[in-house]
Amino acid sequence: MSEQTAKAAGFGGLEVVSFESRLAKEMAALIERLGGVPHVAPSMREVPLEENPAAFKFADQLFAGAIDAVLFMTGVGTRTLFEVLETRHLRGKIVAALAAITVVARGPKPIKVLREFQVPVTITVPEPNTWREVLQELDEHPHGFTLKGTRIAIQEYGISNTALTEEMQNRGAHVTLVPVYRWTLPEDIGPLRRAVTTLVDGKERVVLFTNGAQVDHVLQVAAQNGLKERLLGALARCVVCSVGPTCSEVLHGHGIAVDLEPEHPKMGALVHEAAKRASELLGALTSGKAKILITSEASTKRKRAAVREPWMDSRFMKACRLEPTDVTPVWLMRQAGRYMKEYRDLRAKVPFLELCKNPGLVSEVTVTAARKIGADAAIIFADLLLIAEPLGFGLEYDKGEGPVITPVLRESGGVDRLREVAPADSLAYLYDAIRQTRSDLPRELPLIGFAGAPFTLASYLIEGGASKNYIHTKGLMYRDPGAWRALMEHLARNLTQYVNAQIAAGVQAVQIFDTWVGCLGPTDYREYVAPYTKLLIQSITPGVPVIHFGTGTAQLLPEMHEAGGNIIGLDFRVELDEAWGRLGDGVGVQGNLDPIVLYAEPEFIRQRVKRILGQAAGRPGHIFNLGHGILPDTPYENVVALVEMVHEMSGHR
């Protein structure tokens, strides 16, 4: 999406105030890119505790075997705690002690830091990562963990969470608090005072809160200037956006109504959702529609339950979050295809690209396939190369020959002629299809969107279609690194817009297909591919699960993991347990039955399913799939039987 298109589709020139501190510059840039006029006033700073006897006492207890579990609440706090402890103890000693006990991570940020320090994580807490999810996960953890009698240490952040501590103690836990930093007002509160004044004067109409402590600090500064009551009145006339349930509870506690809370409690998701809906919400306010003020905890719970979509608790989404499921979820690549009579009948009347560009038919094909085989997720019927046309290429499908792209891109000058993609315009048919499909699917069934990875898309554009040796692709890559870098950056940037627009239209997860990357060795992958795949995956809307899949990638799995993805897709050329072992903790896997097995007798299929499920061993984060797409003449009844086998056999583990 171009800057001009992003602005037109976003805030539309509205004044937007944010109190973000650590990521103030990034917040301002994002608001501006989405068409808003940013006013970012940092409201807090993190002050490490210069002398921290509690941290060193915790270390003594940890090394003495007097701690059974540690709950890491934040990424910054986790890193700070390690830095404090390493002033007296060797890192190896700390890691070894933590590896011997139960380690609980509240969300992706502490998981990332713990992985960096090579600390194995035992329990992960799902979104929205509030203290309630912490308790629920500990209460329901399947491997015998119980809070009763457990000596658990909590890495605190900013302020103590008394509710969490009390609930743990009520369950019989012995709680040790480990503070590592505290929050205070910024050294320069001038910007914060000016933001309060402009809000009171009615000059800013959209307000973003990304932390509950921000609310307290803003009201504290307002009170110092005698403006607290006027500020509360002004906020009632603003669109107030909260990053997540914990922040919303603080706002409600001060009598401030929340107009918008994103589905995923992340800063990027908050700003994107606010940009999408601010004008609509502001219109409702100015037309006299009153806000519904929610102040009680019970009301807050009811509100949150009302907006939680059924698909959020589906097997597929739980597996994406590495949570236990009743049975192993299963969906199949190309589950809508020629093996199914309904699809063959339709394709006899409608050419492939015409079908892809017809939202009603796309929905029909997608929904029918998922329903008939009993899959745990649907994947939108589309093609990897739909983005080629907006990039400036011709796209045709010769019968039996696959895609043909013209003109081929084989010289550096071709990179300069690439267009910037405006998805809302050039690919509107796809997003209409996603919205239609999401409406037609059962609410509990997740919908997957997808795109090609930068390397795979580049190889199609350079080769003009599929290839056996990728001579032209590798030739450009080796011969002209500058042109290659420019091409990959362009594709990563435009694929990001393409994928995020799918998410905005209604998909719940995305798969990035790097179909042809198996033609490379690890060194070439690290140098010529990984930076751009990583750029794409890191730029996808926060909180949306990403499946990163390639074929022929046995030699690339650690590098693919480093490039990103919640789930790594495995082809049929690797053993699932061995591959998962190489990938390590903190990531799930998808796969990996050989599609040819579906031509065999049911009993043989059953043996292979049993083998893969045995290798997964019931470990949370396994999504059953093929090691590539269903082949066109696969027996339909075997596909249905496969899904039934996975559900039946994994339910008996």
XYZ file of C-alpha atoms in Angstrom:
653
model
C 0.000 0.000 0.000
C 1.368 3.416 -0.951
C 1.717 6.170 1.641
C -1.099 8.100 -0.011
C -3.415 5.084 -0.029
C -2.573 4.238 3.584
C -3.446 7.736 4.706
C -6.697 7.785 2.770
C -7.709 4.446 4.283
C -6.613 5.343 7.816
C -7.118 8.172 10.295
C -7.906 10.650 7.521
C -6.087 13.583 9.099
C -7.456 13.153 12.643
C -5.344 14.385 15.558
C -4.147 11.355 17.521
C -2.570 11.503 20.967
C -0.537 8.663 22.442
C 1.271 8.319 25.763
C 3.705 5.634 24.586
C 7.221 6.067 25.976
C 9.677 3.306 25.030
C 8.449 3.170 21.414
C 7.455 6.817 21.094
C 9.205 7.378 17.747
C 7.786 4.187 16.253
C 4.313 5.115 17.485
C 4.500 8.581 15.907
C 5.715 7.153 12.606
C 2.962 4.545 12.511
C 0.213 7.071 13.256
C 1.541 9.365 10.556
C 1.841 6.545 8.031
C -1.793 5.652 8.681
C -2.963 9.172 7.969
C -3.087 10.653 11.476
C -1.459 13.731 12.954
C 0.588 12.269 15.842
C 0.980 13.900 19.243
C 3.082 11.452 21.272
C 3.701 12.513 24.855
C 5.824 9.976 26.798
C 4.154 9.382 30.151
C 6.521 7.045 32.004
C 10.070 5.816 32.318
C 11.445 2.590 33.691
C 13.888 3.062 36.535
C 15.944 -0.019 37.481
C 16.338 -0.590 41.202
C 19.916 0.437 41.950
C 20.141 -1.851 44.964
C 17.987 -4.928 44.688
C 18.266 -7.192 47.739
C 15.044 -8.953 46.712
C 16.623 -10.088 43.428
C 19.735 -11.443 45.143
C 17.654 -13.153 47.813
C 15.665 -14.786 45.012
C 18.941 -16.004 43.457
C 20.054 -17.528 46.757
C 16.719 -19.365 47.070
C 16.884 -20.493 43.430
C 20.360 -21.984 43.806
C 19.398 -23.621 47.105
C 16.449 -25.434 45.499
C 13.903 -23.395 47.442
C 12.065 -22.127 44.324
C 9.811 -24.470 42.324
C 8.655 -22.097 39.599
C 9.316 -18.614 38.225
C 6.783 -16.444 36.399
C 8.393 -13.986 33.977
C 5.947 -11.173 33.298
C 7.726 -8.892 30.799
C 10.567 -8.942 28.327
C 12.275 -5.854 29.756
C 11.919 -7.184 33.285
C 13.324 -10.580 32.329
C 16.366 -9.013 30.705
C 16.877 -6.601 33.617
C 16.682 -9.409 36.157
C 19.378 -11.354 34.294
C 21.564 -8.240 34.132
C 21.201 -7.705 37.891
C 21.944 -11.334 38.766
C 24.925 -11.496 36.416
C 26.685 -8.841 38.488
C 27.248 -11.597 41.065
C 26.643 -14.931 39.346
C 27.672 -16.624 36.099
C 24.979 -16.809 33.457
C 25.454 -20.559 33.069
C 24.684 -21.098 36.736
C 21.478 -19.026 36.477
C 20.311 -20.828 33.326
C 21.021 -24.262 34.785
C 19.024 -23.459 37.914
C 16.052 -22.201 35.876
C 16.198 -25.219 33.558
C 15.657 -27.474 36.572
C 12.330 -25.882 37.588
C 9.044 -24.740 36.018
C 9.456 -21.569 33.943
C 6.288 -19.654 33.058
C 6.288 -16.881 30.429
C 3.379 -14.431 30.299
C 3.682 -13.689 26.601
C 5.922 -13.473 23.528
C 8.268 -10.791 24.892
C 9.572 -12.738 27.906
C 9.628 -15.880 25.731
C 11.921 -14.100 23.271
C 14.329 -13.001 26.010
C 14.317 -16.414 27.698
C 15.055 -18.060 24.357
C 17.961 -15.651 23.885
C 19.361 -16.733 27.255
C 18.639 -20.395 26.317
C 16.230 -20.918 29.197
C 13.593 -23.599 28.395
C 10.011 -22.373 28.860
C 7.642 -24.859 30.500
C 4.335 -22.970 30.363
C 3.297 -20.162 28.013
C 0.353 -17.884 28.714
C -2.025 -17.179 25.796
C -3.437 -13.822 24.728
C -4.534 -11.457 26.003
C -1.810 -12.266 28.564
C -3.559 -10.747 31.583
C -3.110 -12.090 35.112
C -6.373 -14.016 34.640
C -4.890 -15.974 31.721
C -1.828 -16.635 33.897
C -3.988 -18.212 36.593
C -6.131 -20.126 34.124
C -3.066 -21.594 32.411
C -1.521 -22.630 35.722
C -4.825 -24.091 36.941
C -5.390 -26.088 33.758
C -1.838 -27.096 32.815
C -1.975 -30.767 31.804
C 1.376 -31.980 33.116
C 0.605 -32.167 36.789
C 1.543 -28.617 37.768
C -0.403 -27.269 40.737
C -0.113 -24.029 42.659
C -0.922 -25.730 45.956
C 2.307 -25.951 47.929
C 4.366 -24.523 45.053
C 7.076 -21.968 45.841
C 6.721 -19.540 42.957
C 8.655 -16.338 42.284
C 7.076 -13.533 40.227
C 9.232 -11.122 38.253
C 7.352 -7.874 38.798
C 7.112 -4.940 36.427
C 6.515 -1.387 37.564
C 3.942 -2.088 40.246
C 2.852 -5.148 42.202
C -0.144 -7.081 40.893
C -1.857 -7.676 44.201
C -4.803 -9.491 42.622
C -2.520 -12.094 41.050
C -0.540 -12.547 44.261
C -3.685 -12.968 46.367
C -5.242 -15.481 43.965
C -2.050 -17.567 43.961
C -1.902 -17.503 47.735
C -5.571 -18.500 47.925
C -4.644 -21.564 45.870
C -1.961 -22.503 48.392
C 1.109 -21.122 46.632
C 4.054 -19.567 48.486
C 4.780 -16.369 46.530
C 8.103 -14.534 46.336
C 8.026 -11.115 44.642
C 11.089 -10.091 42.629
C 10.914 -6.402 41.632
C 13.424 -5.347 38.971
C 12.344 -1.833 37.993
C 9.699 0.708 38.820
C 7.739 3.174 36.766
C 7.849 6.893 37.357
C 7.011 10.063 35.466
C 9.385 11.183 32.699
C 12.127 13.591 33.664
C 10.572 16.119 31.263
C 6.800 16.197 31.753
C 6.341 19.229 29.507
C 4.996 17.193 26.548
C 2.636 15.361 28.882
C 1.274 18.629 30.297
C 0.754 20.008 26.786
C -1.091 16.844 25.737
C -3.430 17.156 28.716
C -4.088 20.810 27.883
C -4.840 20.145 24.228
C -7.199 17.314 25.174
C -9.040 19.573 27.608
C -9.280 22.216 24.868
C -10.851 19.658 22.533
C -8.069 19.769 19.951
C -7.393 16.030 19.863
C -10.153 13.498 19.292
C -8.440 10.078 19.252
C -6.484 8.845 22.299
C -4.343 5.706 22.467
C -3.317 4.011 25.733
C -0.789 1.167 25.532
C -0.247 0.593 29.258
C -2.352 0.910 32.404
C 0.329 2.942 34.189
C 0.022 5.572 31.453
C -3.543 6.227 32.595
C -2.454 6.817 36.200
C 0.382 9.120 35.160
C -1.748 11.176 32.775
C -4.377 11.716 35.454
C -1.655 12.483 38.011
C -0.252 15.270 35.827
C -3.765 16.552 35.104
C -4.486 16.679 38.845
C -1.253 18.599 39.501
C -2.538 21.271 37.127
C -6.130 21.247 38.444
C -7.423 19.698 35.208
C -8.358 16.157 36.202
C -12.140 16.581 36.088
C -11.984 18.545 32.858
C -9.742 15.881 31.337
C -12.206 13.132 32.286
C -14.945 15.141 30.607
C -12.814 15.650 27.504
C -12.043 11.923 27.246
C -15.781 11.221 27.239
C -15.911 13.169 23.965
C -12.861 11.402 22.472
C -12.422 8.007 20.863
C -10.511 6.198 23.623
C -8.526 3.177 22.450
C -6.968 0.661 24.847
C -4.286 -1.874 23.947
C -5.905 -4.712 25.907
C -8.000 -5.924 28.856
C -5.544 -4.984 31.618
C -5.239 -1.417 30.363
C -9.018 -1.251 29.868
C -9.601 -2.259 33.473
C -7.462 0.660 34.666
C -9.408 3.041 32.419
C -12.731 1.666 33.670
C -11.501 2.028 37.241
C -11.104 5.761 36.637
C -14.556 5.983 35.052
C -13.187 6.282 31.494
C -15.154 4.400 28.841
C -13.213 2.444 26.222
C -14.398 2.683 22.622
C -11.962 0.256 21.033
C -9.814 -2.641 22.149
C -7.992 -4.591 19.397
C -8.354 -8.304 19.003
C -4.658 -8.787 19.747
C -3.178 -6.761 22.633
C -0.275 -5.268 20.660
C 0.674 -1.700 19.829
C 0.616 -2.250 16.069
C -2.785 -3.925 16.167
C -4.126 -1.075 18.319
C -3.011 1.641 15.900
C -4.179 -0.214 12.792
C -7.604 -0.942 14.299
C -7.926 2.636 15.566
C -7.075 3.983 12.107
C -9.672 1.700 10.582
C -12.511 2.614 12.942
C -11.767 6.045 14.434
C -13.900 8.048 11.995
C -16.854 5.705 12.455
C -16.610 5.843 16.257
C -16.140 9.595 16.244
C -19.218 9.937 14.057
C -21.250 7.970 16.577
C -20.071 10.279 19.364
C -20.832 13.489 17.482
C -24.281 12.197 16.501
C -25.180 12.039 20.171
C -24.855 8.317 20.806
C -23.719 8.007 24.408
C -20.806 5.866 25.483
C -21.590 2.857 27.609
C -19.532 3.317 30.751
C -18.336 0.033 32.241
C -16.990 0.275 35.778
C -17.541 -3.066 37.509
C -15.296 -6.082 37.091
C -18.296 -8.294 36.351
C -19.436 -5.980 33.573
C -15.934 -5.884 32.138
C -15.831 -9.690 32.022
C -19.218 -9.803 30.286
C -18.081 -7.266 27.719
C -14.891 -9.186 26.990
C -16.757 -12.477 26.677
C -19.220 -10.888 24.261
C -16.520 -9.894 21.779
C -14.471 -13.101 21.931
C -15.027 -14.841 18.638
C -15.644 -18.625 18.726
C -12.726 -19.334 16.387
C -10.307 -17.948 19.007
C -10.810 -21.115 21.056
C -10.677 -23.501 18.092
C -8.220 -26.390 17.979
C -6.284 -24.749 15.188
C -5.828 -21.401 16.943
C -4.923 -23.104 20.226
C -2.259 -25.102 18.426
C -0.926 -21.905 16.855
C -0.581 -20.529 20.391
C 1.156 -23.779 21.484
C -1.765 -24.618 23.771
C -3.052 -28.163 24.430
C -5.992 -29.354 22.311
C -8.502 -32.180 22.719
C -7.353 -33.719 19.426
C -4.703 -32.717 16.904
C -6.074 -30.108 14.471
C -5.794 -30.931 10.790
C -6.182 -29.045 7.533
C -4.639 -29.776 4.157
C -2.821 -27.668 1.635
C -4.901 -27.481 -1.585
C -7.861 -28.906 0.316
C -10.021 -27.157 -2.295
C -8.956 -28.749 -5.577
C -9.472 -31.190 -8.403
C -9.705 -34.276 -6.181
C -13.189 -32.975 -5.243
C -16.048 -33.431 -7.754
C -17.663 -30.095 -6.920
C -14.466 -28.290 -7.814
C -13.981 -30.206 -11.065
C -17.541 -29.398 -12.131
C -16.999 -25.716 -11.425
C -13.634 -25.566 -13.189
C -15.174 -27.134 -16.280
C -17.201 -23.924 -16.604
C -14.904 -21.244 -15.149
C -11.214 -20.569 -15.959
C -8.869 -20.594 -12.985
C -8.071 -16.872 -12.784
C -11.706 -15.971 -13.355
C -12.614 -18.224 -10.464
C -9.987 -16.562 -8.228
C -11.502 -13.159 -9.004
C -15.115 -14.126 -8.242
C -15.761 -13.618 -4.491
C -18.942 -15.681 -4.465
C -17.325 -18.666 -6.144
C -14.186 -18.387 -4.002
C -16.326 -18.556 -0.882
C -18.283 -21.518 -2.253
C -15.118 -23.487 -3.055
C -13.398 -22.636 0.243
C -16.372 -23.395 2.486
C -17.412 -26.566 0.658
C -13.946 -28.100 0.885
C -13.508 -27.427 4.599
C -17.003 -28.670 5.408
C -16.889 -31.854 3.348
C -13.566 -33.157 4.664
C -14.150 -31.972 8.255
C -11.005 -29.818 8.441
C -10.224 -27.726 11.520
C -9.448 -24.652 9.401
C -10.309 -23.301 5.981
C -7.765 -21.694 3.679
C -8.924 -19.034 1.257
C -9.023 -20.250 -2.338
C -6.528 -18.050 -4.164
C -3.142 -18.282 -5.846
C 0.366 -17.307 -4.789
C 0.799 -15.174 -7.891
C -2.256 -12.917 -7.719
C 0.042 -10.125 -6.554
C 2.088 -10.416 -9.779
C -0.426 -8.410 -11.830
C -0.449 -5.368 -9.503
C 3.360 -5.502 -9.501
C 3.245 -4.936 -13.262
C 3.344 -8.434 -14.811
C 1.045 -10.432 -17.009
C -0.237 -13.694 -15.519
C -1.738 -16.602 -17.448
C -2.315 -20.270 -16.769
C -1.610 -22.548 -19.714
C -3.541 -25.780 -19.522
C -1.334 -28.376 -17.897
C 1.695 -26.057 -17.852
C 1.146 -23.986 -14.744
C 1.608 -20.214 -14.471
C 3.244 -18.108 -17.161
C 4.500 -14.645 -16.174
C 5.468 -11.961 -18.670
C 7.735 -10.133 -19.109
C 10.410 -11.995 -17.164
C 12.584 -9.964 -14.793
C 16.216 -10.842 -15.468
C 18.115 -7.548 -15.442
C 18.536 -4.856 -12.815
C 16.471 -2.442 -14.899
C 13.451 -4.641 -14.422
C 13.535 -3.969 -10.688
C 13.144 -0.248 -11.311
C 9.947 -0.874 -13.258
C 8.210 -2.736 -10.412
C 5.042 -1.064 -9.209
C 3.988 -0.411 -5.645
C 0.895 -2.464 -4.861
C -2.241 -0.747 -3.540
C -4.102 -3.872 -2.334
C -7.416 -2.174 -1.615
C -7.635 -1.173 -5.278
C -5.837 -3.750 -7.399
C -6.724 -6.784 -5.265
C -10.157 -5.748 -4.025
C -11.661 -8.979 -5.382
C -9.518 -11.047 -3.006
C -10.486 -9.037 0.069
C -14.145 -9.140 -0.941
C -13.768 -12.904 -1.224
C -12.248 -13.117 2.247
C -15.069 -11.061 3.755
C -17.660 -13.197 1.957
C -15.974 -16.440 3.018
C -15.614 -15.333 6.630
C -19.330 -14.542 6.642
C -20.245 -17.914 5.103
C -17.993 -20.069 7.302
C -19.119 -21.329 10.709
C -17.897 -18.818 13.303
C -15.843 -21.447 15.112
C -13.817 -22.328 11.998
C -10.680 -20.211 11.447
C -9.847 -18.895 7.985
C -6.234 -18.920 6.779
C -4.825 -16.407 4.328
C -1.522 -16.827 2.519
C 1.185 -15.381 0.323
C 4.396 -16.456 -1.314
C 7.622 -15.588 0.470
C 9.859 -12.976 -1.206
C 12.259 -15.585 -2.634
C 9.554 -17.782 -4.119
C 7.738 -14.805 -5.637
C 11.024 -13.468 -7.015
C 11.855 -16.837 -8.594
C 8.521 -16.894 -10.420
C 9.040 -13.356 -11.732
C 12.601 -14.093 -12.861
C 12.036 -17.560 -14.330
C 8.645 -16.715 -15.835
C 7.104 -19.734 -14.090
C 8.269 -22.837 -12.307
C 11.822 -24.114 -12.806
C 13.987 -27.133 -12.042
C 17.332 -25.426 -11.487
C 16.498 -21.713 -10.971
C 19.428 -20.744 -13.163
C 18.150 -17.226 -13.879
C 17.134 -16.580 -10.259
C 20.461 -17.633 -8.809
C 22.261 -15.889 -11.644
C 20.751 -12.509 -10.773
C 21.287 -13.199 -7.068
C 24.997 -13.915 -7.504
C 25.712 -11.500 -10.358
C 24.031 -8.344 -9.071
C 23.611 -8.290 -5.267
C 22.404 -4.678 -5.377
C 19.564 -5.448 -7.780
C 18.716 -8.564 -5.771
C 18.528 -6.585 -2.548
C 16.319 -3.927 -4.161
C 14.025 -6.612 -5.601
C 13.679 -8.495 -2.315
C 13.065 -5.330 -0.304
C 10.391 -4.268 -2.780
C 8.682 -7.648 -2.625
C 8.880 -7.884 1.177
C 7.375 -4.422 1.529
C 4.508 -5.105 -0.863
C 3.845 -8.611 0.445
C 3.484 -7.096 3.903
C 0.710 -4.820 2.660
C -0.853 -7.727 0.783
C -0.904 -10.007 3.836
C -2.026 -7.376 6.326
C -4.913 -6.445 4.059
C -5.998 -10.103 4.144
C -5.936 -9.949 7.937
C -7.969 -6.743 7.970
C -10.497 -8.405 5.638
C -11.024 -11.319 8.019
C -8.422 -14.115 8.033
C -7.315 -15.399 11.425
C -3.871 -16.750 10.478
C -1.539 -16.624 7.493
C 0.781 -19.096 5.829
C 3.926 -17.886 4.073
C 4.847 -20.316 1.300
C 8.526 -20.433 0.380
C 7.882 -23.214 -2.105
C 11.139 -23.013 -4.028
C 13.637 -22.070 -1.314
C 14.795 -25.673 -1.000
C 16.994 -25.071 -4.051
C 19.375 -23.111 -1.806
C 21.946 -24.147 0.754
C 22.127 -22.648 4.266
C 24.797 -20.069 3.413
C 22.884 -18.649 0.450
C 19.651 -18.730 2.453
C 21.169 -16.735 5.297
C 22.673 -14.135 2.969
C 20.133 -13.751 0.187
C 16.766 -14.822 1.651
C 16.473 -14.785 5.448
C 16.675 -10.976 5.951
C 13.726 -10.383 3.634
C 11.559 -13.237 4.878
C 12.227 -11.998 8.404
C 11.270 -8.461 7.379
C 7.969 -9.737 5.986
C 7.076 -11.913 8.966
C 8.026 -9.267 11.529
C 5.849 -6.728 9.710
C 2.700 -8.872 9.741
C -0.044 -7.570 12.034
C 1.053 -8.436 15.598
C -0.764 -11.298 17.275
C -1.794 -13.052 14.056
C -0.284 -16.568 13.865
C 2.167 -17.114 11.009
C 2.911 -20.533 9.483
C 6.260 -20.525 7.643
C 6.396 -23.358 5.108
C 8.871 -24.499 2.483
C 9.670 -27.655 0.562
C 13.038 -29.390 0.416
C 14.073 -27.415 3.480
C 15.547 -30.094 5.758
C 18.901 -28.296 5.651
C 17.309 -24.892 6.326
C 15.029 -25.500 9.315
C 17.076 -23.634 11.970
C 17.500 -20.709 9.585
C 13.775 -20.682 8.785
C 12.993 -20.666 12.492
C 15.291 -17.683 12.924
C 13.527 -15.901 10.042
C 10.256 -16.208 11.939
C 6.889 -17.882 12.267
C 4.802 -19.296 15.112
C 4.580 -22.608 13.258
C 7.204 -24.078 10.929
C 5.747 -26.193 8.134
C 7.604 -29.446 7.455
C 7.613 -31.270 4.143
C 7.543 -35.081 3.934
C 11.315 -35.432 3.511
C 12.042 -35.040 7.248
C 11.035 -36.948 10.348
C 8.741 -34.766 12.425
C 10.286 -35.504 15.815
C 13.854 -34.996 14.609
C 12.937 -31.742 12.851
C 11.045 -30.406 15.880
C 14.008 -31.248 18.060
C 16.248 -29.158 15.807
C 13.795 -26.255 15.911
C 13.659 -26.247 19.720
C 11.103 -24.833 22.135
C 8.799 -21.909 21.552
C 7.671 -22.922 18.058
C 5.083 -25.349 16.718
C 5.247 -27.539 13.632
C 2.859 -28.363 10.816
C 3.025 -31.534 8.792
C 4.034 -33.789 7.349
C 2.400 -36.745 5.562
C 3.643 -37.529 2.041
C 0.701 -36.674 -0.296
C 1.342 -39.912 -2.237
C 0.355 -41.903 0.879
C -3.251 -40.870 0.169
C -3.218 -43.169 -2.886
C -2.593 -46.201 -0.653
C -5.040 -48.467 1.154
C -6.694 -47.078 4.312
C -4.725 -49.328 6.638
C -1.423 -48.073 5.245
C -2.608 -44.466 5.588
C -3.539 -45.270 9.180
C -0.040 -46.600 9.908
C 1.580 -43.446 8.572
C -0.796 -41.185 10.527
C -0.024 -43.146 13.687
C 3.676 -42.746 13.040
C 3.494 -38.966 12.696
C 1.217 -38.555 15.709
C 3.616 -40.745 17.681
C 6.508 -38.499 16.707
C 4.538 -35.428 17.808
C 3.805 -37.241 21.096
C 0.881 -34.975 21.953
C 3.170 -31.972 22.285
C 1.178 -28.718 22.077
C 1.739 -26.902 18.809
C 1.346 -29.733 16.268
C -0.969 -29.103 13.306
C -1.397 -32.154 11.103
C -1.047 -31.512 7.376
C 0.511 -32.967 4.273
C 4.122 -32.346 3.380
C 2.819 -30.560 0.270
C -0.537 -29.998 -1.428
C -3.142 -32.650 -2.295
C -2.539 -33.991 -5.779
C -5.358 -33.548 -8.330
C -6.459 -37.198 -8.696
C -6.173 -38.163 -5.020
C -9.101 -40.423 -3.977
C -11.617 -38.179 -2.231
C -12.676 -40.850 0.242
C -9.071 -41.202 1.429
C -8.856 -37.480 2.184
C -11.994 -37.669 4.331
C -10.686 -40.803 6.029
C -7.364 -39.099 6.783
C -9.029 -36.265 8.687
C -11.153 -38.735 10.642
C -8.083 -40.843 11.473
C -6.147 -37.847 12.815
C -9.030 -36.844 15.076
C -9.731 -40.376 16.257
C -6.147 -41.462 16.891
C -4.955 -38.232 18.519
C -7.989 -38.279 20.821
C -6.751 -41.531 22.385
C -3.316 -40.277 23.373
